[in-house]
Amino acid sequence: MSVIAARVFVGGAATALLTSVVWLALIVGGSGSHPGTTVTLAVIAVLSGTALLVGAALVARFVDASIERHVLVVRSALRPRRAVALADIEEVVVIESLLLPARTASSVRRLVIRTRAGGVIGITARNAGLVAQLGARAVPITVDSEPLAPGTAARRHPGASSWAERILGAMLWAAVIVPVIVVIWLLVSR
């Protein structure tokens, strides 16, 4: 997923959530109860809130990364642009197969960039040639070709996966179960 598409998705979910909550507060606080409108807005708020939470966790590590002169530039969907001088990179660990629950048919290739100052940047870069470009510029690269779950990857290579990726399976179930509960609630409440 591109950074722009991820920002549009997260921004759309946040806008839908904020709009429905404000509209719901105005209706309930201002003129009392309007059952049809109130239920519809509550459903939109729950669904957009679930989409925002799950979506933000899914897109947090997907970035556009490039080498500009002697600097690795990382553009994330949810974080500000980061730049690391190639000379400051101590090692790049390439996890060939990070098994995320959201990707049943495949896995992602995760890069863990360790800086000389002790910083760690874990990314899933869209640029397939980034590792070759880093290697060509004499950046030390270590490849871990064993398929790893997020928890195992985080233990073996700190910074390889976020806490959200480690609980992603439960979050995906929530993204399915919450809308089902909302629909059942709507059917029962009528």
Coordinates of N, CA, C and O in Angstrom, one line a residue:
M1 N 0.8 -1.2 0.0 CA 0.0 0.0 0.0 C 0.9 1.2 0.0 O 1.9 1.3 0.7
S2 N 0.5 2.2 -0.8 CA 1.3 3.4 -0.8 C 1.0 4.3 0.4 O 0.0 4.2 1.1
V3 N 2.0 5.2 0.7 CA 1.8 6.1 1.8 C 0.6 7.0 1.6 O -0.2 7.3 2.5
I4 N 0.4 7.5 0.4 CA -0.8 8.3 0.1 C -2.1 7.6 0.3 O -3.0 8.1 0.9
A5 N -2.2 6.4 -0.2 CA -3.4 5.6 0.0 C -3.7 5.3 1.5 O -4.8 5.4 1.9
A6 N -2.6 5.0 2.2 CA -2.8 4.8 3.7 C -3.2 6.1 4.4 O -4.1 6.0 5.2
R7 N -2.7 7.2 4.0 CA -3.1 8.5 4.6 C -4.6 8.8 4.3 O -5.3 9.3 5.1
V8 N -5.0 8.5 3.1 CA -6.4 8.7 2.7 C -7.3 7.8 3.5 O -8.3 8.3 4.0
F9 N -6.9 6.6 3.6 CA -7.8 5.6 4.4 C -7.9 6.0 5.8 O -9.0 6.1 6.4
V10 N -6.8 6.3 6.5 CA -6.8 6.7 7.9 C -7.5 8.0 8.1 O -8.3 8.2 9.0
G11 N -7.3 9.0 7.2 CA -7.9 10.3 7.2 C -9.4 10.2 7.0 O -10.2 10.8 7.7
G12 N -9.8 9.3 6.1 CA -11.3 9.1 5.8 C -12.0 8.5 7.0 O -13.1 8.9 7.4
A13 N -11.3 7.5 7.6 CA -11.9 6.8 8.8 C -12.0 7.8 10.0 O -13.0 7.9 10.7
A14 N -11.0 8.6 10.2 CA -11.0 9.6 11.3 C -12.0 10.7 11.0 O -12.7 11.1 12.0
T15 N -12.2 11.1 9.8 CA -13.2 12.1 9.5 C -14.6 11.6 9.7 O -15.4 12.2 10.3
A16 N -14.8 10.3 9.3 CA -16.1 9.7 9.5 C -16.4 9.6 11.0 O -17.6 9.8 11.4
L17 N -15.4 9.2 11.7 CA -15.6 9.0 13.2 C -15.9 10.3 13.8 O -16.9 10.5 14.6
L18 N -15.1 11.3 13.6 CA -15.3 12.7 14.2 C -16.6 13.3 13.8 O -17.4 13.8 14.6
T19 N -17.0 13.2 12.5 CA -18.2 13.8 12.0 C -19.4 13.1 12.7 O -20.4 13.8 13.1
S20 N -19.4 11.8 12.7 CA -20.6 11.1 13.3 C -20.7 11.3 14.8 O -21.8 11.5 15.3
V21 N -19.6 11.4 15.5 CA -19.6 11.7 17.0 C -20.1 13.1 17.2 O -21.0 13.3 18.1
V22 N -19.6 14.1 16.5 CA -20.1 15.5 16.7 C -21.5 15.6 16.3 O -22.3 16.2 17.1
W23 N -21.9 15.0 15.2 CA -23.3 15.1 14.8 C -24.2 14.4 15.8 O -25.3 14.9 16.2
L24 N -23.8 13.3 16.3 CA -24.6 12.6 17.3 C -24.7 13.4 18.6 O -25.8 13.5 19.2
A25 N -23.6 14.0 19.0 CA -23.6 14.9 20.2 C -24.6 16.1 20.0 O -25.3 16.4 21.0
L26 N -24.6 16.7 18.8 CA -25.5 17.8 18.6 C -26.9 17.4 18.6 O -27.8 18.1 19.2
I27 N -27.2 16.2 18.0 CA -28.6 15.7 18.0 C -29.1 15.4 19.4 O -30.2 15.8 19.9
V28 N -28.3 14.6 20.1 CA -28.7 14.2 21.5 C -28.7 15.3 22.5 O -29.6 15.5 23.3
G29 N -27.7 16.2 22.4 CA -27.6 17.3 23.3 C -28.6 18.4 23.0 O -29.0 19.1 23.9
G30 N -28.9 18.6 21.8 CA -29.7 19.8 21.4 C -31.2 19.6 21.5 O -31.9 20.3 22.1
S31 N -31.7 18.6 20.8 CA -33.2 18.5 20.7 C -33.7 17.1 21.2 O -34.8 16.8 20.9
G32 N -32.9 16.4 22.0 CA -33.5 15.2 22.5 C -33.1 14.0 21.6 O -32.1 13.9 21.0
S33 N -34.0 13.1 21.5 CA -33.8 11.8 20.8 C -34.4 11.7 19.4 O -35.6 12.1 19.3
H34 N -33.7 11.3 18.4 CA -34.2 10.9 17.1 C -33.8 9.5 16.8 O -32.6 9.3 16.3
P35 N -34.6 8.5 17.2 CA -34.1 7.1 17.2 C -33.4 6.7 15.9 O -32.4 6.1 15.9
G36 N -34.0 7.0 14.7 CA -33.5 6.5 13.5 C -32.1 7.1 13.2 O -31.2 6.4 12.8
T37 N -32.0 8.4 13.3 CA -30.8 9.1 13.1 C -29.7 8.8 14.1 O -28.5 8.6 13.7
T38 N -30.1 8.7 15.3 CA -29.2 8.4 16.4 C -28.5 7.0 16.2 O -27.3 6.8 16.3
V39 N -29.3 6.0 15.9 CA -28.8 4.6 15.7 C -27.9 4.6 14.5 O -26.8 4.0 14.5
T40 N -28.3 5.3 13.4 CA -27.4 5.3 12.2 C -26.1 6.0 12.5 O -25.0 5.4 12.1
L41 N -26.1 7.1 13.2 CA -24.8 7.7 13.5 C -24.0 6.9 14.5 O -22.8 6.9 14.4
A42 N -24.6 6.2 15.4 CA -23.9 5.4 16.3 C -23.2 4.2 15.5 O -22.1 3.9 15.8
V43 N -23.9 3.7 14.6 CA -23.4 2.6 13.8 C -22.2 3.1 13.0 O -21.1 2.5 12.9
I44 N -22.3 4.3 12.3 CA -21.2 4.9 11.6 C -20.0 5.1 12.5 O -18.9 4.9 12.1
A45 N -20.3 5.6 13.7 CA -19.2 5.9 14.6 C -18.4 4.6 15.0 O -17.2 4.6 15.0
V46 N -19.2 3.6 15.3 CA -18.5 2.3 15.7 C -17.7 1.7 14.6 O -16.6 1.3 14.7
L47 N -18.3 1.7 13.4 CA -17.6 1.1 12.2 C -16.4 1.9 11.8 O -15.3 1.4 11.6
S48 N -16.5 3.3 11.8 CA -15.4 4.1 11.4 C -14.3 4.1 12.5 O -13.1 4.1 12.2
G49 N -14.7 3.9 13.8 CA -13.7 3.8 14.9 C -12.9 2.5 14.8 O -11.7 2.5 14.9
T50 N -13.6 1.4 14.4 CA -13.0 0.1 14.2 C -12.0 0.2 13.0 O -10.9 -0.3 13.1
A51 N -12.5 0.8 11.9 CA -11.7 0.9 10.7 C -10.4 1.8 11.0 O -9.3 1.4 10.6
L52 N -10.6 2.8 11.8 CA -9.4 3.7 12.2 C -8.4 2.9 13.0 O -7.2 3.0 12.7
L53 N -8.9 2.2 14.0 CA -7.9 1.5 14.9 C -7.2 0.4 14.1 O -6.0 0.2 14.2
V54 N -7.9 -0.5 13.4 CA -7.3 -1.6 12.7 C -6.5 -1.0 11.5 O -5.4 -1.5 11.3
G55 N -7.0 -0.1 10.8 CA -6.3 0.5 9.7 C -5.0 1.1 10.1 O -3.9 1.0 9.4
A56 N -5.0 1.9 11.2 CA -3.8 2.6 11.6 C -2.7 1.5 12.0 O -1.5 1.7 11.7
A57 N -3.1 0.4 12.6 CA -2.2 -0.6 13.0 C -1.6 -1.3 11.7 O -0.4 -1.7 11.7
L58 N -2.4 -1.5 10.7 CA -2.0 -2.2 9.5 C -1.0 -1.4 8.7 O -0.1 -1.9 8.1
V59 N -1.2 -0.1 8.6 CA -0.4 0.8 7.7 C 0.8 1.4 8.4 O 1.6 2.1 7.8
A60 N 1.0 1.2 9.7 CA 2.0 2.0 10.5 C 3.4 1.7 9.9 O 4.2 2.6 9.9
R61 N 3.7 0.5 9.5 CA 5.1 0.2 9.1 C 5.3 0.2 7.6 O 6.4 0.0 7.1
F62 N 4.3 0.5 6.8 CA 4.4 0.5 5.4 C 4.9 1.9 5.0 O 4.2 2.9 5.3
V63 N 6.0 2.0 4.3 CA 6.6 3.3 4.0 C 7.1 3.4 2.5 O 7.2 2.4 1.8
D64 N 7.4 4.6 2.1 CA 8.2 4.8 0.9 C 9.6 5.2 1.4 O 9.7 6.1 2.1
A65 N 10.6 4.4 1.0 CA 11.9 4.7 1.4 C 12.8 4.8 0.1 O 12.6 4.1 -0.9
S66 N 13.7 5.8 0.1 CA 14.6 6.0 -1.0 C 15.9 6.5 -0.5 O 16.0 7.0 0.6
I67 N 16.9 6.4 -1.4 CA 18.2 6.9 -1.0 C 18.4 8.2 -1.9 O 18.3 8.2 -3.1
E68 N 18.6 9.3 -1.2 CA 18.8 10.6 -1.8 C 20.2 11.1 -1.4 O 20.5 11.4 -0.3
R69 N 21.1 11.1 -2.4 CA 22.5 11.4 -2.2 C 23.1 10.3 -1.2 O 23.2 9.2 -1.6
H70 N 23.5 10.7 0.0 CA 24.0 9.8 0.9 C 23.1 9.7 2.2 O 23.6 9.5 3.3
V71 N 21.8 9.8 1.9 CA 20.9 9.7 3.0 C 19.7 8.8 2.7 O 19.2 8.8 1.6
L72 N 19.3 8.0 3.7 CA 18.1 7.1 3.5 C 17.0 7.9 4.0 O 16.9 8.4 5.2
V73 N 16.0 8.2 3.2 CA 14.8 9.0 3.5 C 13.6 8.0 3.6 O 13.3 7.3 2.7
V74 N 12.9 8.1 4.8 CA 11.8 7.2 5.0 C 10.5 8.1 5.2 O 10.5 8.9 6.1
R75 N 9.6 7.9 4.3 CA 8.3 8.6 4.4 C 7.2 7.6 4.8 O 6.9 6.7 4.1
S76 N 6.7 7.9 6.0 CA 5.7 7.0 6.6 C 4.3 7.6 6.5 O 4.1 8.8 6.3
A77 N 3.3 6.7 6.6 CA 1.9 7.2 6.5 C 1.5 7.9 7.8 O 0.7 8.8 7.7
L78 N 2.0 7.5 8.9 CA 1.6 8.1 10.2 C 2.6 8.9 10.9 O 2.3 9.5 11.9
R79 N 3.8 8.9 10.5 CA 4.9 9.6 11.2 C 5.5 10.6 10.3 O 5.4 10.5 9.1
P80 N 6.2 11.5 10.9 CA 6.9 12.5 10.0 C 8.1 11.9 9.2 O 8.6 10.8 9.6
R81 N 8.5 12.5 8.2 CA 9.6 12.1 7.4 C 10.9 11.9 8.2 O 11.1 12.8 9.0
R82 N 11.6 10.8 8.0 CA 12.8 10.6 8.7 C 14.0 10.5 7.7 O 13.8 9.9 6.7
A83 N 15.1 11.0 8.1 CA 16.3 10.9 7.3 C 17.5 10.4 8.1 O 17.7 10.9 9.2
V84 N 18.2 9.4 7.6 CA 19.4 8.8 8.3 C 20.5 8.8 7.3 O 20.4 8.2 6.2
A85 N 21.6 9.4 7.6 CA 22.8 9.3 6.8 C 23.3 7.9 6.7 O 23.3 7.1 7.6
L86 N 23.6 7.5 5.5 CA 24.1 6.1 5.2 C 25.3 5.8 6.1 O 25.4 4.6 6.6
A87 N 26.1 6.7 6.4 CA 27.3 6.5 7.2 C 26.9 6.2 8.7 O 27.7 5.6 9.4
D88 N 25.7 6.6 9.1 CA 25.2 6.4 10.4 C 24.5 5.1 10.6 O 24.1 4.7 11.7
I89 N 24.3 4.3 9.5 CA 23.6 3.0 9.6 C 24.7 2.0 10.0 O 25.6 1.7 9.2
E90 N 24.4 1.3 11.1 CA 25.4 0.2 11.5 C 25.1 -1.1 10.8 O 26.0 -1.8 10.4
E91 N 23.8 -1.4 10.6 CA 23.4 -2.7 10.0 C 22.0 -2.6 9.5 O 21.1 -1.9 10.1
V92 N 21.7 -3.3 8.5 CA 20.3 -3.5 8.0 C 20.0 -5.0 8.1 O 20.7 -5.8 7.4
V93 N 19.0 -5.4 8.8 CA 18.6 -6.7 8.9 C 17.4 -6.9 8.0 O 16.4 -6.1 8.1
V94 N 17.4 -7.8 7.1 CA 16.3 -8.1 6.2 C 15.6 -9.4 6.6 O 16.2 -10.5 6.6
I95 N 14.4 -9.2 7.1 CA 13.6 -10.4 7.4 C 12.8 -10.7 6.2 O 11.9 -10.0 5.8
E96 N 13.2 -11.8 5.5 CA 12.6 -12.1 4.2 C 11.1 -12.4 4.3 O 10.3 -12.2 3.3
S97 N 10.6 -13.0 5.4 CA 9.2 -13.4 5.5 C 8.7 -13.2 6.9 O 8.8 -14.0 7.8
L98 N 8.1 -12.0 7.1 CA 7.4 -11.7 8.3 C 5.9 -12.0 8.1 O 5.2 -11.5 7.3
L99 N 5.5 -13.0 8.9 CA 4.1 -13.5 8.8 C 3.1 -12.7 9.6 O 3.0 -12.9 10.8
L100 N 2.4 -11.9 8.9 CA 1.3 -11.1 9.5 C 0.0 -11.8 9.3 O -0.3 -12.3 8.2
P101 N -0.9 -11.8 10.3 CA -2.2 -12.4 10.2 C -3.0 -11.8 9.1 O -3.9 -12.5 8.5
A102 N -2.8 -10.6 8.7 CA -3.6 -10.0 7.7 C -3.3 -10.5 6.3 O -4.0 -10.3 5.3
R103 N -2.1 -11.1 6.2 CA -1.6 -11.6 4.9 C -1.6 -13.1 4.8 O -0.6 -13.7 5.1
T104 N -2.7 -13.7 4.6 CA -2.8 -15.2 4.6 C -2.1 -15.8 3.4 O -1.5 -16.9 3.6
A105 N -2.1 -15.2 2.3 CA -1.5 -15.8 1.1 C 0.0 -15.5 1.0 O 0.7 -16.3 0.4
S106 N 0.5 -14.5 1.7 CA 1.9 -14.2 1.6 C 2.4 -13.5 2.9 O 1.7 -13.4 3.8
S107 N 3.6 -13.1 2.8 CA 4.2 -12.4 4.0 C 4.9 -11.1 3.5 O 4.9 -10.9 2.3
V108 N 5.4 -10.4 4.4 CA 6.0 -9.1 4.0 C 7.5 -9.2 4.2 O 8.0 -10.0 5.1
R109 N 8.2 -8.4 3.5 CA 9.7 -8.3 3.7 C 10.0 -7.1 4.6 O 9.7 -6.0 4.2
R110 N 10.5 -7.3 5.8 CA 10.7 -6.3 6.8 C 12.2 -5.9 6.9 O 13.0 -6.8 6.9
L111 N 12.5 -4.7 6.9 CA 13.8 -4.2 7.1 C 13.9 -3.6 8.5 O 13.1 -2.8 8.9
V112 N 15.0 -4.0 9.2 CA 15.3 -3.4 10.5 C 16.6 -2.6 10.3 O 17.6 -3.3 10.1
I113 N 16.5 -1.3 10.4 CA 17.7 -0.5 10.2 C 18.2 0.0 11.6 O 17.5 0.6 12.4
R114 N 19.4 -0.4 11.9 CA 20.0 -0.1 13.2 C 21.1 1.0 12.9 O 21.9 0.9 12.1
T115 N 20.9 2.1 13.7 CA 21.9 3.2 13.5 C 23.0 3.1 14.6 O 22.9 2.4 15.6
R116 N 24.1 3.8 14.3 CA 25.2 3.8 15.2 C 24.9 4.4 16.5 O 25.5 4.1 17.6
A117 N 23.9 5.3 16.6 CA 23.5 6.0 17.8 C 22.6 5.1 18.6 O 22.1 5.5 19.7
G118 N 22.2 3.9 18.1 CA 21.4 3.0 18.9 C 19.9 3.0 18.5 O 19.1 2.3 19.1
G119 N 19.6 3.9 17.5 CA 18.2 3.9 17.0 C 17.8 2.7 16.2 O 18.7 2.1 15.6
V120 N 16.5 2.4 16.1 CA 16.0 1.3 15.3 C 14.8 1.8 14.5 O 13.9 2.4 15.0
I121 N 14.9 1.5 13.2 CA 13.7 1.8 12.3 C 13.3 0.5 11.7 O 14.1 -0.1 10.9
G122 N 12.1 0.1 12.0 CA 11.5 -1.1 11.3 C 10.6 -0.7 10.2 O 9.6 0.0 10.5
I123 N 10.8 -1.1 9.0 CA 10.0 -0.7 7.9 C 9.7 -1.8 6.9 O 10.4 -2.8 6.9
T124 N 8.6 -1.7 6.2 CA 8.2 -2.5 5.1 C 8.2 -1.6 3.9 O 7.3 -0.9 3.7
A125 N 9.3 -1.6 3.2 CA 9.5 -0.6 2.1 C 8.9 -1.2 0.8 O 9.0 -2.3 0.5
R126 N 8.2 -0.3 0.0 CA 7.6 -0.7 -1.3 C 8.7 -0.8 -2.3 O 8.5 -1.5 -3.3
N127 N 9.8 -0.1 -2.2 CA 10.9 -0.1 -3.1 C 11.7 -1.5 -3.0 O 12.5 -1.7 -2.1
A128 N 11.4 -2.4 -4.0 CA 12.1 -3.7 -3.9 C 13.6 -3.6 -4.1 O 14.3 -4.5 -3.6
G129 N 14.1 -2.6 -4.7 CA 15.5 -2.5 -4.9 C 16.3 -1.8 -3.8 O 17.5 -1.6 -4.0
L130 N 15.6 -1.4 -2.8 CA 16.3 -0.7 -1.7 C 17.4 -1.4 -1.1 O 18.5 -0.8 -0.8
V131 N 17.2 -2.7 -0.8 CA 18.3 -3.5 -0.1 C 19.5 -3.6 -1.0 O 20.7 -3.4 -0.6
A132 N 19.3 -3.7 -2.3 CA 20.5 -3.8 -3.3 C 21.2 -2.4 -3.3 O 22.4 -2.4 -3.4
Q133 N 20.4 -1.4 -3.3 CA 21.0 0.0 -3.3 C 21.8 0.2 -2.0 O 22.9 0.8 -2.1
L134 N 21.3 -0.2 -0.9 CA 22.0 -0.1 0.4 C 23.3 -0.9 0.3 O 24.4 -0.5 0.7
G135 N 23.2 -2.2 -0.2 CA 24.4 -3.0 -0.3 C 25.4 -2.5 -1.2 O 26.6 -2.6 -0.9
A136 N 25.0 -1.8 -2.3 CA 25.9 -1.2 -3.2 C 26.7 -0.1 -2.6 O 27.8 0.3 -3.1
R137 N 26.1 0.5 -1.6 CA 26.8 1.7 -0.9 C 27.5 1.2 0.4 O 27.7 2.0 1.3
A138 N 27.8 -0.1 0.4 CA 28.6 -0.6 1.5 C 28.0 -0.6 2.9 O 28.6 -0.5 3.9
V139 N 26.6 -0.6 2.9 CA 25.9 -0.7 4.2 C 25.8 -2.2 4.6 O 25.4 -3.0 3.7
P140 N 26.3 -2.6 5.8 CA 26.2 -4.0 6.1 C 24.8 -4.6 6.2 O 23.9 -4.0 6.8
I141 N 24.6 -5.7 5.5 CA 23.2 -6.3 5.4 C 23.3 -7.7 5.9 O 24.2 -8.5 5.6
T142 N 22.3 -8.0 6.8 CA 22.2 -9.4 7.3 C 20.8 -9.9 6.9 O 19.8 -9.2 7.1
V143 N 20.7 -11.1 6.4 CA 19.5 -11.6 5.9 C 19.0 -12.7 6.8 O 19.8 -13.7 7.1
D144 N 17.8 -12.7 7.3 CA 17.1 -13.7 8.0 C 16.0 -14.3 7.1 O 15.0 -13.7 7.0
S145 N 16.3 -15.5 6.6 CA 15.4 -16.0 5.6 C 14.3 -16.9 6.2 O 13.4 -17.4 5.5
E146 N 14.4 -17.2 7.5 CA 13.4 -18.0 8.2 C 12.1 -17.2 8.3 O 12.1 -16.1 8.7
P147 N 10.9 -17.8 8.0 CA 9.6 -17.2 8.2 C 9.4 -16.9 9.7 O 9.6 -17.8 10.5
L148 N 9.1 -15.7 10.1 CA 9.0 -15.3 11.5 C 7.6 -14.7 11.7 O 7.1 -13.8 11.0
A149 N 7.0 -15.1 12.9 CA 5.8 -14.4 13.4 C 6.3 -13.1 14.0 O 7.4 -12.9 14.4
P150 N 5.4 -12.1 14.1 CA 5.8 -10.8 14.7 C 6.4 -10.9 16.1 O 7.4 -10.2 16.3
G151 N 5.9 -11.7 16.9 CA 6.5 -11.9 18.3 C 7.9 -12.4 18.2 O 8.8 -11.9 18.9
T152 N 8.1 -13.5 17.4 CA 9.5 -14.0 17.3 C 10.4 -13.1 16.6 O 11.6 -12.9 17.0
A153 N 9.9 -12.3 15.6 CA 10.8 -11.3 15.0 C 11.2 -10.2 15.9 O 12.4 -9.8 15.9
A154 N 10.3 -9.8 16.8 CA 10.6 -8.8 17.8 C 11.6 -9.3 18.8 O 12.5 -8.5 19.2
R155 N 11.6 -10.5 19.2 CA 12.5 -11.1 20.1 C 13.9 -11.3 19.5 O 14.9 -10.9 20.1
R156 N 13.9 -11.7 18.2 CA 15.2 -12.0 17.5 C 15.8 -10.7 17.1 O 17.0 -10.6 17.1
H157 N 15.0 -9.8 16.6 CA 15.5 -8.5 16.0 C 14.7 -7.4 16.6 O 13.7 -7.0 16.0
P158 N 15.0 -6.9 17.8 CA 14.2 -5.8 18.4 C 14.0 -4.7 17.4 O 14.8 -4.2 16.7
G159 N 12.7 -4.2 17.4 CA 12.3 -3.2 16.5 C 11.7 -3.7 15.2 O 11.2 -3.0 14.4
A160 N 11.7 -5.1 15.0 CA 11.2 -5.6 13.8 C 9.7 -5.5 13.6 O 9.2 -5.5 12.5
S161 N 9.0 -5.6 14.8 CA 7.5 -5.5 14.7 C 7.0 -4.7 15.9 O 7.6 -4.6 16.9
S162 N 5.9 -4.0 15.6 CA 5.3 -3.2 16.7 C 4.4 -4.0 17.6 O 4.0 -5.1 17.2
W163 N 4.0 -3.4 18.7 CA 3.0 -4.1 19.6 C 1.7 -4.3 18.8 O 1.1 -5.3 19.0
A164 N 1.3 -3.4 17.9 CA 0.1 -3.6 17.2 C 0.1 -4.8 16.3 O -0.8 -5.5 16.1
E165 N 1.3 -5.0 15.7 CA 1.4 -6.2 14.8 C 1.4 -7.5 15.6 O 1.0 -8.5 15.1
R166 N 1.9 -7.4 16.8 CA 1.8 -8.6 17.7 C 0.4 -9.0 18.1 O 0.2 -10.1 18.4
I167 N -0.5 -8.0 18.2 CA -1.8 -8.3 18.6 C -2.8 -8.1 17.4 O -4.0 -8.1 17.6
L168 N -2.2 -8.1 16.2 CA -3.0 -7.8 15.0 C -4.1 -8.9 14.8 O -5.2 -8.6 14.3
G169 N -3.8 -10.1 15.1 CA -4.8 -11.2 14.9 C -6.1 -10.9 15.7 O -7.2 -11.0 15.1
A170 N -6.0 -10.5 16.9 CA -7.1 -10.1 17.7 C -7.8 -8.9 17.2 O -9.1 -8.8 17.2
M171 N -7.1 -7.9 16.7 CA -7.7 -6.7 16.1 C -8.5 -7.0 14.9 O -9.5 -6.4 14.6
L172 N -8.0 -8.0 14.0 CA -8.7 -8.3 12.8 C -10.0 -9.0 13.2 O -11.0 -8.8 12.5
W173 N -10.0 -9.9 14.2 CA -11.2 -10.5 14.7 C -12.2 -9.4 15.1 O -13.4 -9.5 14.9
A174 N -11.7 -8.4 15.8 CA -12.5 -7.3 16.3 C -13.2 -6.5 15.1 O -14.3 -6.1 15.2
A175 N -12.4 -6.4 14.0 CA -12.9 -5.7 12.8 C -14.1 -6.5 12.2 O -14.9 -5.9 11.5
V176 N -14.1 -7.8 12.4 CA -15.2 -8.6 11.9 C -16.3 -8.7 12.9 O -17.5 -8.6 12.6
I177 N -16.0 -8.9 14.2 CA -17.0 -9.2 15.2 C -17.8 -7.9 15.6 O -19.0 -7.9 15.7
V178 N -17.1 -6.7 15.7 CA -17.8 -5.5 16.0 C -18.9 -5.2 15.0 O -20.1 -4.9 15.5
P179 N -18.7 -5.2 13.7 CA -19.8 -4.9 12.8 C -20.9 -5.9 12.9 O -22.1 -5.6 12.8
V180 N -20.6 -7.2 13.1 CA -21.7 -8.2 13.3 C -22.5 -7.9 14.5 O -23.7 -8.0 14.5
I181 N -21.9 -7.5 15.6 CA -22.6 -7.2 16.8 C -23.5 -6.0 16.6 O -24.7 -5.9 17.0
V182 N -23.0 -5.0 15.9 CA -23.8 -3.8 15.6 C -25.0 -4.1 14.7 O -26.1 -3.7 15.0
V183 N -24.8 -5.0 13.7 CA -25.9 -5.4 12.9 C -27.0 -6.2 13.7 O -28.2 -5.9 13.6
I184 N -26.5 -7.1 14.5 CA -27.5 -7.8 15.4 C -28.2 -6.9 16.3 O -29.4 -7.0 16.5
W185 N -27.5 -5.9 16.9 CA -28.1 -5.0 17.8 C -29.2 -4.2 17.0 O -30.2 -3.9 17.6
L186 N -28.9 -3.8 15.8 CA -29.9 -3.0 15.0 C -31.1 -3.9 14.7 O -32.2 -3.4 14.8
L187 N -30.9 -5.1 14.4 CA -32.0 -6.0 14.1 C -32.9 -6.3 15.3 O -34.1 -6.3 15.2
V188 N -32.2 -6.4 16.5 CA -33.0 -6.7 17.7 C -33.7 -5.5 18.2 O -34.8 -5.6 18.8
S189 N -33.1 -4.3 18.1 CA -33.6 -3.1 18.6 C -34.8 -2.6 17.9 O -35.5 -1.7 18.3
R190 N -35.1 -3.1 16.7 CA -36.3 -2.6 15.9 C -37.6 -3.3 16.3 O -37.8 -4.2 16.7

